Amino acid sequence: MPSSTDRPTDRYGSDVLATDWRKPARGRATEHAAELGLVVEEVTTQWCGEIVAIDRDLRTLTLEDRRAKRRTFPMGPGFLLEGAPVVLTPPVQVATPAKPTRTASGSVAVHGVKARVARQSRIFVEGRHDAELVEKVWGDDLRIEGVVVEFLGGVDDLADHLLDFKPGPDRRVGVLVDHLVPGSKESRIAQGIMRSQVGKHVLIVGHPFIDIWQAVKPSRLGFSRWPDVPRSIDWKKGTCQQLGWPHRDQADIARAWKHVLGAVRGFQDLDPSLLGRVEELIDFVTAP
């Protein structure tokens, strides 16, 4: 009896039905999204080129060969990509990000509405950093309401500003002041203005912070509380020094503020004592 090693050679080869005899020599085609810049070959014409245009509606694509000649083909089977057969499909569309439903201040976002023509009423904000923070969080709301925010260099200049502006029933003024606490210089100035003839057309509110930086929750910046700075030291410079931030000159302070402002995503990153005051001002100057 012959051993297995003595079996005669199969002169007709192996059973063709035992394998995928219908499989093309280059392999089966796979789907591939047509993309601009992709280099493919159309098998029937052997036209090889880069995809330079795609028409999703007509389901066609245009190939440009190395001589800068172009030819359009129907999208689908019949292409080679790096020698392998592919079925070119329309490119995947990237979904458009959903428009936000809320503004940075937490208000319902209104899309497709033009900014209202500016009201005569105004909001004065003491300090450039204060104005930038108000714009970042409440800017969308203010544009919809047509409220202009004006930069006020300091509360000492408020009386002169009001004298020039001439507040009245249709020209109300809201003022946001730093460090408006009982007994402070700021509170004395505010009380004097409120008792004046224009007082009923002016609303002065403030926050308890020495500087508007403190209205930003320190946790957004990676520390638990804002530093205590001696009154004899400039607050911004002393704060940067204690936090280990550069503080040599005004450029360093400006960069520090950009870092603080950049950490603010919206109302949730601000102290509630500021939120309520700004909302109060907006209501005052937009009231009918």
Short mmCIF file of C-alpha atoms in Angstrom, two decimals:
data_model
loop_
_atom_site.label_atom_id
_atom_site.label_comp_id
_atom_site.label_asym_id
_atom_site.label_seq_id
_atom_site.Cartn_x
_atom_site.Cartn_y
_atom_site.Cartn_z
CA MET A 1 0.00 0.00 0.00
CA PRO A 2 1.57 3.29 -1.06
CA SER A 3 2.29 5.86 1.65
CA SER A 4 0.92 9.40 1.61
CA THR A 5 4.29 10.60 0.32
CA ASP A 6 3.96 8.29 -2.64
CA ARG A 7 0.65 9.78 -3.89
CA PRO A 8 0.73 10.52 -7.64
CA THR A 9 0.88 14.18 -8.66
CA ASP A 10 -2.52 15.68 -9.66
CA ARG A 11 -1.83 16.37 -13.32
CA TYR A 12 -4.92 18.59 -13.55
CA GLY A 13 -4.12 20.74 -10.53
CA SER A 14 -6.27 21.43 -7.48
CA ASP A 15 -10.05 21.70 -7.50
CA VAL A 16 -10.87 25.11 -9.00
CA LEU A 17 -14.24 25.11 -7.26
CA ALA A 18 -12.51 24.92 -3.87
CA THR A 19 -11.33 28.54 -4.28
CA ASP A 20 -12.92 31.82 -5.38
CA TRP A 21 -12.33 31.26 -9.08
CA ARG A 22 -14.39 34.34 -9.96
CA LYS A 23 -12.14 36.71 -7.99
CA PRO A 24 -10.48 39.27 -10.33
CA ALA A 25 -6.73 39.23 -10.58
CA ARG A 26 -6.45 42.66 -8.97
CA GLY A 27 -8.88 41.76 -6.20
CA ARG A 28 -12.44 42.84 -5.60
CA ALA A 29 -13.33 46.52 -5.77
CA THR A 30 -13.89 48.40 -2.54
CA GLU A 31 -15.75 51.66 -2.02
CA HIS A 32 -13.68 54.80 -1.60
CA ALA A 33 -14.87 58.37 -1.23
CA ALA A 34 -13.83 60.60 -4.12
CA GLU A 35 -11.72 63.44 -2.79
CA LEU A 36 -10.04 66.38 -4.44
CA GLY A 37 -6.36 65.64 -4.98
CA LEU A 38 -6.82 61.86 -5.17
CA VAL A 39 -4.97 60.28 -8.13
CA VAL A 40 -6.90 57.47 -9.85
CA GLU A 41 -7.02 55.66 -13.20
CA GLU A 42 -10.17 55.01 -15.24
CA VAL A 43 -9.77 51.41 -16.40
CA THR A 44 -11.57 51.47 -19.76
CA THR A 45 -9.69 54.48 -21.11
CA GLN A 46 -6.57 54.12 -18.90
CA TRP A 47 -6.89 57.86 -18.19
CA CYS A 48 -4.89 58.58 -15.09
CA GLY A 49 -5.08 61.85 -13.28
CA GLU A 50 -5.84 63.86 -10.19
CA ILE A 51 -9.43 64.53 -9.14
CA VAL A 52 -9.80 68.29 -9.61
CA ALA A 53 -13.59 68.65 -9.54
CA ILE A 54 -16.54 66.72 -8.12
CA ASP A 55 -20.21 67.24 -8.96
CA ARG A 56 -22.30 65.58 -6.29
CA ASP A 57 -25.58 66.22 -8.09
CA LEU A 58 -24.51 64.77 -11.44
CA ARG A 59 -22.33 62.20 -9.69
CA THR A 60 -19.38 62.98 -11.92
CA LEU A 61 -15.73 63.75 -11.33
CA THR A 62 -13.06 65.41 -13.43
CA LEU A 63 -9.53 64.05 -13.76
CA GLU A 64 -6.53 66.16 -14.80
CA ASP A 65 -3.55 64.26 -16.21
CA ARG A 66 0.11 65.20 -16.02
CA ARG A 67 -0.24 67.31 -19.20
CA ALA A 68 -2.96 69.40 -17.53
CA LYS A 69 -5.65 67.92 -19.78
CA ARG A 70 -8.99 67.20 -18.19
CA ARG A 71 -11.72 64.64 -18.71
CA THR A 72 -14.96 63.99 -16.85
CA PHE A 73 -16.18 60.53 -15.86
CA PRO A 74 -19.26 59.20 -14.08
CA MET A 75 -18.64 58.41 -10.44
CA GLY A 76 -18.86 54.74 -9.46
CA PRO A 77 -16.98 51.53 -10.41
CA GLY A 78 -14.22 51.23 -12.97
CA PHE A 79 -11.34 53.05 -11.27
CA LEU A 80 -7.96 51.99 -9.91
CA LEU A 81 -6.43 53.56 -6.82
CA GLU A 82 -2.78 52.63 -6.32
CA GLY A 83 -3.38 49.66 -8.60
CA ALA A 84 -6.41 48.32 -6.68
CA PRO A 85 -9.97 48.52 -8.05
CA VAL A 86 -12.28 50.96 -6.29
CA VAL A 87 -15.84 52.20 -6.53
CA LEU A 88 -15.68 55.96 -6.16
CA THR A 89 -18.52 57.39 -4.08
CA PRO A 90 -19.50 61.00 -3.36
CA PRO A 91 -17.31 62.62 -0.69
CA VAL A 92 -18.60 62.53 2.84
CA GLN A 93 -20.14 65.86 3.76
CA VAL A 94 -18.99 67.30 7.07
CA ALA A 95 -22.01 68.23 9.13
CA THR A 96 -22.35 71.95 9.74
CA PRO A 97 -21.90 72.65 13.44
CA ALA A 98 -25.17 73.44 15.12
CA LYS A 99 -25.64 77.10 15.89
CA PRO A 100 -25.49 77.87 19.59
CA THR A 101 -28.84 78.14 21.33
CA ARG A 102 -27.51 80.44 24.03
CA THR A 103 -25.33 83.52 24.00
CA ALA A 104 -22.30 83.86 26.27
CA SER A 105 -24.53 85.67 28.76
CA GLY A 106 -26.97 82.75 28.90
CA SER A 107 -29.70 84.48 26.88
CA VAL A 108 -31.57 82.68 24.12
CA ALA A 109 -29.53 83.13 20.93
CA VAL A 110 -31.30 84.90 18.06
CA HIS A 111 -29.85 83.99 14.63
CA GLY A 112 -30.26 85.85 11.37
CA VAL A 113 -31.37 89.10 13.00
CA LYS A 114 -29.55 92.31 12.17
CA ALA A 115 -28.27 94.44 15.00
CA ARG A 116 -30.76 97.07 16.03
CA VAL A 117 -30.05 100.70 15.24
CA ALA A 118 -28.24 102.13 18.25
CA ARG A 119 -30.44 103.58 20.95
CA GLN A 120 -29.75 107.01 22.33
CA SER A 121 -29.30 105.45 25.76
CA ARG A 122 -25.79 104.29 26.68
CA ILE A 123 -23.85 102.18 29.14
CA PHE A 124 -20.63 103.69 30.50
CA VAL A 125 -18.07 101.19 31.75
CA GLU A 126 -15.16 102.25 33.95
CA GLY A 127 -11.95 100.71 32.66
CA ARG A 128 -10.89 99.26 29.32
CA HIS A 129 -10.67 95.74 30.70
CA ASP A 130 -14.20 96.07 32.08
CA ALA A 131 -15.45 97.09 28.63
CA GLU A 132 -13.71 94.13 26.97
CA LEU A 133 -15.21 91.68 29.45
CA VAL A 134 -18.71 93.13 29.00
CA GLU A 135 -18.33 92.88 25.23
CA LYS A 136 -17.20 89.26 25.37
CA VAL A 137 -20.06 88.06 27.56
CA TRP A 138 -22.92 90.44 26.70
CA GLY A 139 -21.89 91.67 23.23
CA ASP A 140 -24.51 89.65 21.32
CA ASP A 141 -27.30 90.81 23.64
CA LEU A 142 -26.22 94.44 23.42
CA ARG A 143 -26.14 94.42 19.62
CA ILE A 144 -29.62 92.91 19.42
CA GLU A 145 -30.88 95.57 21.83
CA GLY A 146 -29.00 98.38 20.08
CA VAL A 147 -27.09 99.38 23.21
CA VAL A 148 -23.69 101.04 22.82
CA VAL A 149 -21.08 100.60 25.54
CA GLU A 150 -18.71 103.55 26.02
CA PHE A 151 -15.37 103.38 27.76
CA LEU A 152 -15.09 105.60 30.82
CA GLY A 153 -11.52 106.33 31.84
CA GLY A 154 -12.40 106.69 35.52
CA VAL A 155 -15.30 107.48 37.80
CA ASP A 156 -13.73 110.89 38.50
CA ASP A 157 -14.66 111.86 34.93
CA LEU A 158 -18.26 110.62 35.16
CA ALA A 159 -19.85 114.00 35.98
CA ASP A 160 -18.20 115.62 32.95
CA HIS A 161 -19.31 112.78 30.69
CA LEU A 162 -22.90 113.14 31.87
CA LEU A 163 -22.75 116.89 31.38
CA ASP A 164 -21.76 116.35 27.74
CA PHE A 165 -24.22 113.51 27.17
CA LYS A 166 -27.26 115.27 28.73
CA PRO A 167 -29.27 112.28 30.03
CA GLY A 168 -33.06 112.43 29.73
CA PRO A 169 -36.17 110.22 29.50
CA ASP A 170 -35.05 108.85 26.11
CA ARG A 171 -31.32 109.13 26.81
CA ARG A 172 -30.76 106.99 29.84
CA VAL A 173 -27.29 106.17 31.09
CA GLY A 174 -26.20 103.06 32.94
CA VAL A 175 -22.79 103.13 34.61
CA LEU A 176 -20.68 100.18 35.81
CA VAL A 177 -18.12 101.21 38.45
CA ASP A 178 -15.24 99.28 40.03
CA HIS A 179 -15.05 98.84 43.80
CA LEU A 180 -18.42 100.45 44.56
CA VAL A 181 -18.54 99.71 48.29
CA PRO A 182 -19.87 101.83 51.20
CA GLY A 183 -17.53 104.63 52.22
CA SER A 184 -15.38 104.49 49.10
CA LYS A 185 -14.61 107.44 46.85
CA GLU A 186 -16.57 105.75 44.09
CA SER A 187 -19.71 105.47 46.24
CA ARG A 188 -19.53 109.15 47.23
CA ILE A 189 -19.29 110.24 43.60
CA ALA A 190 -22.19 107.95 42.66
CA GLN A 191 -24.42 109.28 45.45
CA GLY A 192 -23.73 112.86 44.41
CA ILE A 193 -24.74 112.18 40.82
CA MET A 194 -27.86 110.27 41.80
CA ARG A 195 -29.00 113.26 43.87
CA SER A 196 -28.46 115.67 40.96
CA GLN A 197 -31.03 116.82 38.39
CA VAL A 198 -30.10 114.02 35.97
CA GLY A 199 -30.09 111.37 38.67
CA LYS A 200 -33.45 109.86 37.73
CA HIS A 201 -32.16 109.16 34.23
CA VAL A 202 -28.92 107.59 35.43
CA LEU A 203 -28.32 104.24 37.12
CA ILE A 204 -24.92 103.67 38.72
CA VAL A 205 -24.10 100.15 39.86
CA GLY A 206 -20.85 98.47 40.71
CA HIS A 207 -19.12 95.37 41.90
CA PRO A 208 -17.08 94.97 45.10
CA PHE A 209 -13.84 94.03 43.36
CA ILE A 210 -10.75 96.23 43.33
CA ASP A 211 -10.31 95.28 39.68
CA ILE A 212 -12.55 93.56 37.13
CA TRP A 213 -10.02 90.70 36.88
CA GLN A 214 -11.38 89.45 40.20
CA ALA A 215 -14.83 88.99 38.66
CA VAL A 216 -13.41 86.00 36.76
CA LYS A 217 -13.62 82.84 38.81
CA PRO A 218 -10.03 81.92 39.77
CA SER A 219 -10.73 78.23 39.23
CA ARG A 220 -10.85 78.94 35.46
CA LEU A 221 -7.22 80.03 35.73
CA GLY A 222 -6.01 77.16 37.86
CA PHE A 223 -5.89 78.65 41.35
CA SER A 224 -8.33 78.76 44.26
CA ARG A 225 -8.47 82.48 45.05
CA TRP A 226 -7.15 85.81 43.84
CA PRO A 227 -4.08 87.03 45.79
CA ASP A 228 -4.32 89.64 48.53
CA VAL A 229 -2.26 92.61 47.35
CA PRO A 230 -1.18 95.35 49.79
CA ARG A 231 -2.80 98.73 49.08
CA SER A 232 0.65 100.23 48.60
CA ILE A 233 1.24 98.08 45.49
CA ASP A 234 -0.51 98.38 42.14
CA TRP A 235 -3.10 95.60 42.22
CA LYS A 236 -2.47 94.21 38.73
CA LYS A 237 1.29 94.21 39.09
CA GLY A 238 1.13 92.73 42.59
CA THR A 239 -1.30 90.04 41.42
CA CYS A 240 0.94 89.02 38.53
CA GLN A 241 3.94 88.95 40.85
CA GLN A 242 2.24 86.66 43.38
CA LEU A 243 0.94 84.37 40.64
CA GLY A 244 4.38 84.10 39.09
CA TRP A 245 3.36 85.86 35.88
CA PRO A 246 5.64 88.38 34.11
CA HIS A 247 4.95 91.88 35.46
CA ARG A 248 7.90 94.06 34.46
CA ASP A 249 6.00 96.53 32.27
CA GLN A 250 2.60 97.39 30.83
CA ALA A 251 3.07 94.90 28.00
CA ASP A 252 3.32 92.09 30.57
CA ILE A 253 0.14 93.32 32.29
CA ALA A 254 -1.65 93.44 28.94
CA ARG A 255 -0.62 89.84 28.19
CA ALA A 256 -1.78 88.76 31.64
CA TRP A 257 -5.20 90.32 31.02
CA LYS A 258 -5.48 88.56 27.66
CA HIS A 259 -4.81 85.30 29.50
CA VAL A 260 -7.52 86.09 32.05
CA LEU A 261 -10.03 87.19 29.40
CA GLY A 262 -9.26 84.16 27.26
CA ALA A 263 -10.30 81.87 30.10
CA VAL A 264 -13.83 83.31 30.07
CA ARG A 265 -16.26 81.22 28.03
CA GLY A 266 -19.43 82.87 29.25
CA PHE A 267 -21.47 83.96 32.25
CA GLN A 268 -20.73 80.73 34.11
CA ASP A 269 -17.12 81.83 34.53
CA LEU A 270 -17.99 85.11 36.25
CA ASP A 271 -18.86 85.97 39.83
CA PRO A 272 -22.64 86.40 40.28
CA SER A 273 -22.12 89.84 41.83
CA LEU A 274 -21.05 91.13 38.41
CA LEU A 275 -23.70 89.26 36.42
CA GLY A 276 -26.60 90.84 38.27
CA ARG A 277 -25.22 94.35 37.94
CA VAL A 278 -24.72 94.20 34.18
CA GLU A 279 -28.17 92.68 33.62
CA GLU A 280 -29.61 95.47 35.75
CA LEU A 281 -27.96 98.11 33.56
CA ILE A 282 -29.20 96.51 30.34
CA ASP A 283 -32.76 96.40 31.68
CA PHE A 284 -32.54 100.06 32.73
CA VAL A 285 -31.37 101.45 29.39
CA THR A 286 -33.72 99.26 27.31
CA ALA A 287 -36.88 99.84 29.35
CA PRO A 288 -39.69 101.47 27.32
#
